[in-house]
């Protein structure tokens, strides 16, 4: 019922008056024409017409306006009442605004990440496939190029199958090159996700071999920003990694693949050998995306993939080893898989704000109950004068709904601000959360929620109001026991919920503290890191050019003023990379049922060990005098696994899952401390091997420099030094190591901060609620207190009586809260790092905080109770 | 003074539908028409005419439109809708059946029993 109806209502009134006036005038005129004198004519016309007010009222009723009018009357009555008690109204509105706003902000993230379907047609049919080797310690290894070529067109459950791989490319003329996030995709990728180019075309099958792959598709954003939305852009040349490419199309504005930052799309070109069966298990960070045929299920696809794997693996001599490693290809929903990592924490936060809202609502119920008690007499009188029970009930409903709607509108404002806070806390870096916004959908949910809360609030109040006015106390004696019991039950439930929230925040805090206290295994202070990629055309494969520039880079960096040590690594810890490879220790016999393991491997050059600050446990690092010797350095986990009882230095190992010829062996020269590769809380003893760069000459790697000055101030010098060696090479992702480590804790730190914020609000609300109910009790029982004091009770006794009530409530709240905290702790267990779900210290702390807050809230009312003046109270 | 009859409950609606079925009328026009077609035999309470009109309009049996009247003053004219026409037919048939039955009953002679 909006302004539209209000406007219609006014129009109705005006037209009705006009119509009735017309009738009277015509009748009067007719009487005049019949010769009736003017004064008499007007009188008779009015008389015969009957009471105009009654007629109008009947007309309104006949047109169905009475419900509307009734509601309007009640609304304006409710507004008058609310304005008469500004203290209550503003407390209620603030409570609602904060609680609803917090829910809204979290919901916006959940909506963007979990609820809204991916922006592709029939997105629920999109799946992703990845290989897993759980017993080799490799849970996820993407999919291989071979998988793609072997599977496409072979799996009946899929209407199409494609691959996507993130890549970064050097774009632009010499000296002015920029590195852009890009993606390599197979020709049917765009058809699979269901996207057609805005202009131009997508890739063809012929463009999947080198030399013919020099074509590029621009994303809409890149086209806008770097080509000023030039409509003639298709066909224009573009320089990519120093080679001439051609723009063949532009992608539509709405297209983003998951959380991809790719600005340019290239065809995924490869040589036939890279597609062969020997490379079947080389994951290569490829994401395989397939579209289920209409009617086909994921389970069907899974069984077809399992069967297909069994067939193609028949010719694989290593099939038995793969089976022992637990090899399997998993078919998962593309959307669910992408957000699987953040779903638990988001749901936990939503549960947290849900509790907060519940506490807020209970608070409001209590405040409203107190208010309703104050109006019992007024309502009793009104009911005696003929107000119906239905009338009283709708009045309460209108009042609470109005209150919550207003609170909801304020909540929208709080929510919008909350979303900005979440962005500041890094929420937009979560998968898909970049799309979160305060939009109509979110606002609609907010207002619907507000109305729902209003209706929910009304029931206990209606119940109480109708009950209380039935046997309304004529004089203010002791308050009805039932109402007091209800209020106390609400306070206890509020305390319980607040306790659970506080305990949850406490557990998250403990967990964060534990995570932060973990040593990364190296010395991250004063270390600057930056990414570099060598274009293939200029520095192909393991060419001397590539080895040379890497060596010169290492030398050049260490010469920079302020740099203590510098080196190169392709698999930087905390960079999001976690490259693993199978390594075989010479002479090691697998026990029955034991699988070959995947281990982290690092291709290093220069003084990487010194630059990152590893600790040497035994042996030595690589030196410049090593020449072409096949040497390696391992970490303590690797040593412990393969040579637990002998000296690892001098032992030999092979890259790959089997031993090969002796000339391929790498000799261990040193053992270093273990490094956290993925995150501080990653406790898996994966084992790591460091190889000299020349044996694993990767094109993408990181520069690592240990500075004697602040690492940020080194950034420019590092970029210049690289450009001086090759004007085409920009350094990207330049960040101090410390920042990378801090960012890796984002999904722990931000939720902890939010939980702390929520529980602080919850504690405040509980204190307000306790204060409100207790001070109401004191007001209600002034006469009783006065009588007792007149009979000789000491102020201290009175004070203690109220404090006893508070303690009693607190005891219940704490007991129930401990049980709730234990249960919620169990639910949270997977999100906690080295904290038991029942953490005594945390619970004790929470109980202490709760007690302090409750006592503070009780002190003023109980003090006031002890200061009641008997003569004044009894004279009232 | 002529003898007038009070309306039976529920019959005003039927009479209004009949009146506006002949031609679009404003409220006062309905009153005059009813007086005319009943040869002034029926007493139409002026005050209850409008609630009845509004009820019929709310039930979508008649529709209203503002137009200028004989002396150029704006007036609200009522016309019968399709639903109203159907209702009028049903009510007329029902009324005829009932009045025939009542008349037959009242005209019954002792020997017919």
CSV table of N, CA and C in Angstrom, one decimal, chain A residues 85-163:
chain,number,residue,atom,x,y,z
A,85,UNK,N,7.5,8.6,23.0
A,85,UNK,CA,8.6,8.1,23.8
A,85,UNK,C,9.9,8.0,23.0
A,86,UNK,N,10.6,9.1,22.8
A,86,UNK,CA,11.7,9.1,21.9
A,86,UNK,C,12.8,8.2,22.4
A,87,UNK,N,13.0,8.0,23.7
A,87,UNK,CA,14.0,7.2,24.2
A,87,UNK,C,13.9,5.7,23.8
A,88,UNK,N,12.7,5.2,23.9
A,88,UNK,CA,12.4,3.9,23.5
A,88,UNK,C,12.5,3.8,22.0
A,89,UNK,N,11.9,4.7,21.3
A,89,UNK,CA,11.9,4.6,19.8
A,89,UNK,C,13.3,4.7,19.2
A,90,UNK,N,14.2,5.6,19.8
A,90,UNK,CA,15.5,5.7,19.2
A,90,UNK,C,16.3,4.4,19.5
A,91,UNK,N,16.2,3.9,20.8
A,91,UNK,CA,16.9,2.7,21.1
A,91,UNK,C,16.5,1.5,20.2
A,92,UNK,N,15.1,1.4,20.0
A,92,UNK,CA,14.6,0.3,19.1
A,92,UNK,C,15.1,0.5,17.7
A,93,UNK,N,15.1,1.7,17.2
A,93,UNK,CA,15.5,2.0,15.8
A,93,UNK,C,17.0,1.7,15.6
A,94,UNK,N,17.8,2.1,16.6
A,94,UNK,CA,19.2,1.9,16.5
A,94,UNK,C,19.5,0.4,16.5
A,95,UNK,N,18.8,-0.3,17.5
A,95,UNK,CA,19.0,-1.8,17.5
A,95,UNK,C,18.7,-2.4,16.2
A,96,UNK,N,17.5,-2.1,15.7
A,96,UNK,CA,17.1,-2.7,14.4
A,96,UNK,C,18.1,-2.3,13.3
A,97,UNK,N,18.4,-1.0,13.2
A,97,UNK,CA,19.3,-0.6,12.1
A,97,UNK,C,20.6,-1.3,12.1
A,98,UNK,N,21.2,-1.5,13.3
A,98,UNK,CA,22.5,-2.1,13.4
A,98,UNK,C,22.4,-3.6,13.1
A,99,UNK,N,21.4,-4.3,13.7
A,99,UNK,CA,21.2,-5.7,13.5
A,99,UNK,C,20.9,-6.0,12.1
A,100,UNK,N,19.9,-5.3,11.5
A,100,UNK,CA,19.5,-5.6,10.1
A,100,UNK,C,20.6,-5.2,9.2
A,101,UNK,N,21.3,-4.1,9.4
A,101,UNK,CA,22.4,-3.6,8.6
A,101,UNK,C,23.5,-4.6,8.5
A,102,UNK,N,23.9,-5.2,9.7
A,102,UNK,CA,24.9,-6.2,9.7
A,102,UNK,C,24.5,-7.4,8.9
A,103,UNK,N,23.3,-7.8,9.1
A,103,UNK,CA,22.8,-9.0,8.3
A,103,UNK,C,22.9,-8.7,6.8
A,104,UNK,N,22.5,-7.5,6.5
A,104,UNK,CA,22.4,-7.1,5.1
A,104,UNK,C,23.8,-7.1,4.4
A,105,UNK,N,24.8,-6.6,5.2
A,105,UNK,CA,26.1,-6.5,4.6
A,105,UNK,C,26.7,-7.9,4.4
A,106,UNK,N,26.5,-8.8,5.3
A,106,UNK,CA,27.0,-10.2,5.2
A,106,UNK,C,26.2,-10.9,4.1
A,107,UNK,N,24.9,-10.6,4.1
A,107,UNK,CA,24.0,-11.2,3.0
A,107,UNK,C,24.5,-10.8,1.6
A,108,UNK,N,24.9,-9.5,1.5
A,108,UNK,CA,25.4,-9.1,0.2
A,108,UNK,C,26.5,-9.9,-0.3
A,109,UNK,N,27.4,-10.3,0.6
A,109,UNK,CA,28.6,-11.1,0.2
A,109,UNK,C,28.1,-12.5,-0.2
A,110,UNK,N,27.3,-13.1,0.7
A,110,UNK,CA,26.8,-14.4,0.5
A,110,UNK,C,26.0,-14.5,-0.9
A,111,UNK,N,25.2,-13.4,-1.1
A,111,UNK,CA,24.4,-13.3,-2.3
A,111,UNK,C,25.3,-13.3,-3.5
A,112,UNK,N,26.4,-12.5,-3.5
A,112,UNK,CA,27.3,-12.4,-4.6
A,112,UNK,C,28.1,-13.7,-4.8
A,113,UNK,N,28.5,-14.3,-3.7
A,113,UNK,CA,29.4,-15.4,-3.9
A,113,UNK,C,28.7,-16.8,-4.0
A,114,UNK,N,27.7,-16.9,-3.1
A,114,UNK,CA,27.1,-18.3,-3.1
A,114,UNK,C,25.7,-18.4,-3.8
A,115,UNK,N,24.9,-17.3,-3.7
A,115,UNK,CA,23.5,-17.5,-4.1
A,115,UNK,C,23.3,-17.2,-5.6
A,116,UNK,N,23.8,-16.0,-6.0
A,116,UNK,CA,23.6,-15.6,-7.4
A,116,UNK,C,24.2,-16.6,-8.3
A,117,UNK,N,23.5,-17.1,-9.3
A,117,UNK,CA,24.1,-18.0,-10.3
A,117,UNK,C,25.2,-17.3,-11.1
A,118,UNK,N,26.2,-18.1,-11.6
A,118,UNK,CA,27.3,-17.5,-12.4
A,118,UNK,C,26.6,-16.8,-13.6
A,119,UNK,N,27.2,-15.8,-14.1
A,119,UNK,CA,26.6,-15.0,-15.1
A,119,UNK,C,26.6,-15.6,-16.5
A,120,UNK,N,26.3,-16.9,-16.6
A,120,UNK,CA,26.2,-17.6,-17.9
A,120,UNK,C,24.9,-18.3,-18.0
A,121,UNK,N,24.4,-18.4,-19.3
A,121,UNK,CA,23.2,-19.1,-19.5
A,121,UNK,C,23.2,-20.5,-18.9
A,122,UNK,N,22.1,-20.9,-18.2
A,122,UNK,CA,22.0,-22.2,-17.6
A,122,UNK,C,23.3,-22.6,-16.9
A,123,UNK,N,23.7,-21.7,-16.0
A,123,UNK,CA,25.0,-21.9,-15.3
A,123,UNK,C,25.1,-23.2,-14.5
A,124,UNK,N,23.9,-23.6,-14.1
A,124,UNK,CA,23.9,-24.8,-13.2
A,124,UNK,C,24.4,-26.1,-14.0
A,125,UNK,N,24.5,-26.0,-15.3
A,125,UNK,CA,25.0,-27.1,-16.1
A,125,UNK,C,26.5,-27.1,-16.3
A,126,UNK,N,27.1,-26.0,-15.8
A,126,UNK,CA,28.6,-26.0,-15.9
A,126,UNK,C,29.3,-26.7,-14.8
A,127,UNK,N,30.3,-27.5,-15.2
A,127,UNK,CA,31.0,-28.3,-14.2
A,127,UNK,C,32.5,-28.1,-14.5
A,128,UNK,N,33.3,-28.4,-13.5
A,128,UNK,CA,34.8,-28.4,-13.6
A,128,UNK,C,35.3,-29.8,-13.3
A,129,UNK,N,36.4,-30.1,-13.9
A,129,UNK,CA,37.0,-31.5,-13.7
A,129,UNK,C,38.4,-31.3,-13.2
A,130,UNK,N,38.8,-31.9,-12.2
A,130,UNK,CA,40.2,-31.9,-11.7
A,130,UNK,C,40.7,-33.2,-11.3
A,131,UNK,N,42.0,-33.4,-11.4
A,131,UNK,CA,42.6,-34.7,-11.0
A,131,UNK,C,43.1,-34.6,-9.6
A,132,UNK,N,42.9,-35.7,-8.9
A,132,UNK,CA,43.3,-35.7,-7.5
A,132,UNK,C,44.2,-37.0,-7.2
A,133,UNK,N,45.2,-36.8,-6.4
A,133,UNK,CA,46.1,-37.9,-6.0
A,133,UNK,C,46.2,-37.9,-4.5
A,134,UNK,N,45.1,-38.2,-3.8
A,134,UNK,CA,45.2,-37.9,-2.3
A,134,UNK,C,46.3,-38.7,-1.6
A,135,UNK,N,46.6,-39.9,-2.0
A,135,UNK,CA,47.6,-40.6,-1.2
A,135,UNK,C,49.0,-40.2,-1.5
A,136,UNK,N,49.2,-39.4,-2.6
A,136,UNK,CA,50.5,-38.8,-2.9
A,136,UNK,C,50.6,-37.4,-2.3
A,137,UNK,N,49.6,-37.0,-1.5
A,137,UNK,CA,49.6,-35.7,-0.9
A,137,UNK,C,49.3,-34.6,-1.8
A,138,UNK,N,48.7,-34.9,-3.0
A,138,UNK,CA,48.3,-33.9,-4.0
A,138,UNK,C,46.8,-34.0,-4.1
A,139,UNK,N,46.1,-33.1,-3.4
A,139,UNK,CA,44.6,-33.1,-3.5
A,139,UNK,C,44.0,-32.6,-4.8
A,140,UNK,N,44.8,-31.8,-5.4
A,140,UNK,CA,44.2,-31.2,-6.6
A,140,UNK,C,45.3,-30.8,-7.6
A,141,UNK,N,45.2,-31.3,-8.8
A,141,UNK,CA,46.2,-31.0,-9.8
A,141,UNK,C,45.6,-30.5,-11.1
A,142,UNK,N,44.5,-29.8,-11.0
A,142,UNK,CA,43.9,-29.3,-12.3
A,142,UNK,C,43.6,-30.4,-13.2
A,143,UNK,N,43.7,-30.1,-14.5
A,143,UNK,CA,43.5,-31.1,-15.6
A,143,UNK,C,44.7,-30.9,-16.6
A,144,UNK,N,45.0,-31.9,-17.3
A,144,UNK,CA,46.1,-31.8,-18.3
A,144,UNK,C,45.6,-31.6,-19.7
A,145,UNK,N,46.5,-31.1,-20.5
A,145,UNK,CA,46.2,-30.9,-21.9
A,145,UNK,C,45.8,-32.2,-22.5
A,146,UNK,N,46.5,-33.3,-22.1
A,146,UNK,CA,46.1,-34.6,-22.6
A,146,UNK,C,44.7,-35.0,-22.3
A,147,UNK,N,44.3,-34.7,-21.0
A,147,UNK,CA,42.9,-34.9,-20.6
A,147,UNK,C,42.0,-34.3,-21.6
A,148,UNK,N,42.3,-33.0,-21.9
A,148,UNK,CA,41.4,-32.3,-22.8
A,148,UNK,C,41.3,-33.0,-24.1
A,149,UNK,N,42.4,-33.3,-24.7
A,149,UNK,CA,42.4,-33.8,-26.1
A,149,UNK,C,41.8,-35.3,-26.1
A,150,UNK,N,42.0,-36.0,-25.0
A,150,UNK,CA,41.4,-37.3,-24.9
A,150,UNK,C,39.9,-37.3,-24.6
A,151,UNK,N,39.4,-36.3,-23.9
A,151,UNK,CA,38.1,-36.4,-23.5
A,151,UNK,C,37.1,-35.7,-24.4
A,152,UNK,N,37.5,-34.6,-25.1
A,152,UNK,CA,36.5,-33.9,-25.8
A,152,UNK,C,35.8,-34.7,-26.9
A,153,UNK,N,34.5,-34.6,-26.9
A,153,UNK,CA,33.7,-35.4,-27.8
A,153,UNK,C,33.5,-36.8,-27.4
A,154,UNK,N,34.2,-37.3,-26.3
A,154,UNK,CA,34.1,-38.7,-25.9
A,154,UNK,C,33.2,-38.9,-24.7
A,155,UNK,N,32.8,-37.9,-24.0
A,155,UNK,CA,32.0,-38.1,-22.9
A,155,UNK,C,30.5,-37.7,-23.2
A,156,UNK,N,29.6,-38.7,-23.3
A,156,UNK,CA,28.3,-38.4,-23.8
A,156,UNK,C,27.5,-37.4,-22.9
A,157,UNK,N,27.9,-37.3,-21.6
A,157,UNK,CA,27.1,-36.4,-20.6
A,157,UNK,C,27.4,-35.0,-20.9
A,158,UNK,N,28.5,-34.7,-21.6
A,158,UNK,CA,28.9,-33.3,-21.9
A,158,UNK,C,28.5,-32.9,-23.3
A,159,UNK,N,27.9,-31.7,-23.4
A,159,UNK,CA,27.6,-31.2,-24.7
A,159,UNK,C,28.9,-30.4,-25.2
A,160,UNK,N,29.7,-29.9,-24.3
A,160,UNK,CA,31.0,-29.4,-24.8
A,160,UNK,C,32.0,-29.4,-23.6
A,161,UNK,N,33.3,-29.4,-23.9
A,161,UNK,CA,34.3,-29.5,-22.9
A,161,UNK,C,35.5,-28.6,-23.4
A,162,UNK,N,36.0,-27.8,-22.4
A,162,UNK,CA,37.0,-26.9,-22.8
A,162,UNK,C,38.0,-26.7,-21.7
A,163,UNK,N,39.1,-25.9,-21.9
A,163,UNK,CA,40.1,-25.6,-20.9
A,163,UNK,C,40.4,-24.2,-20.9
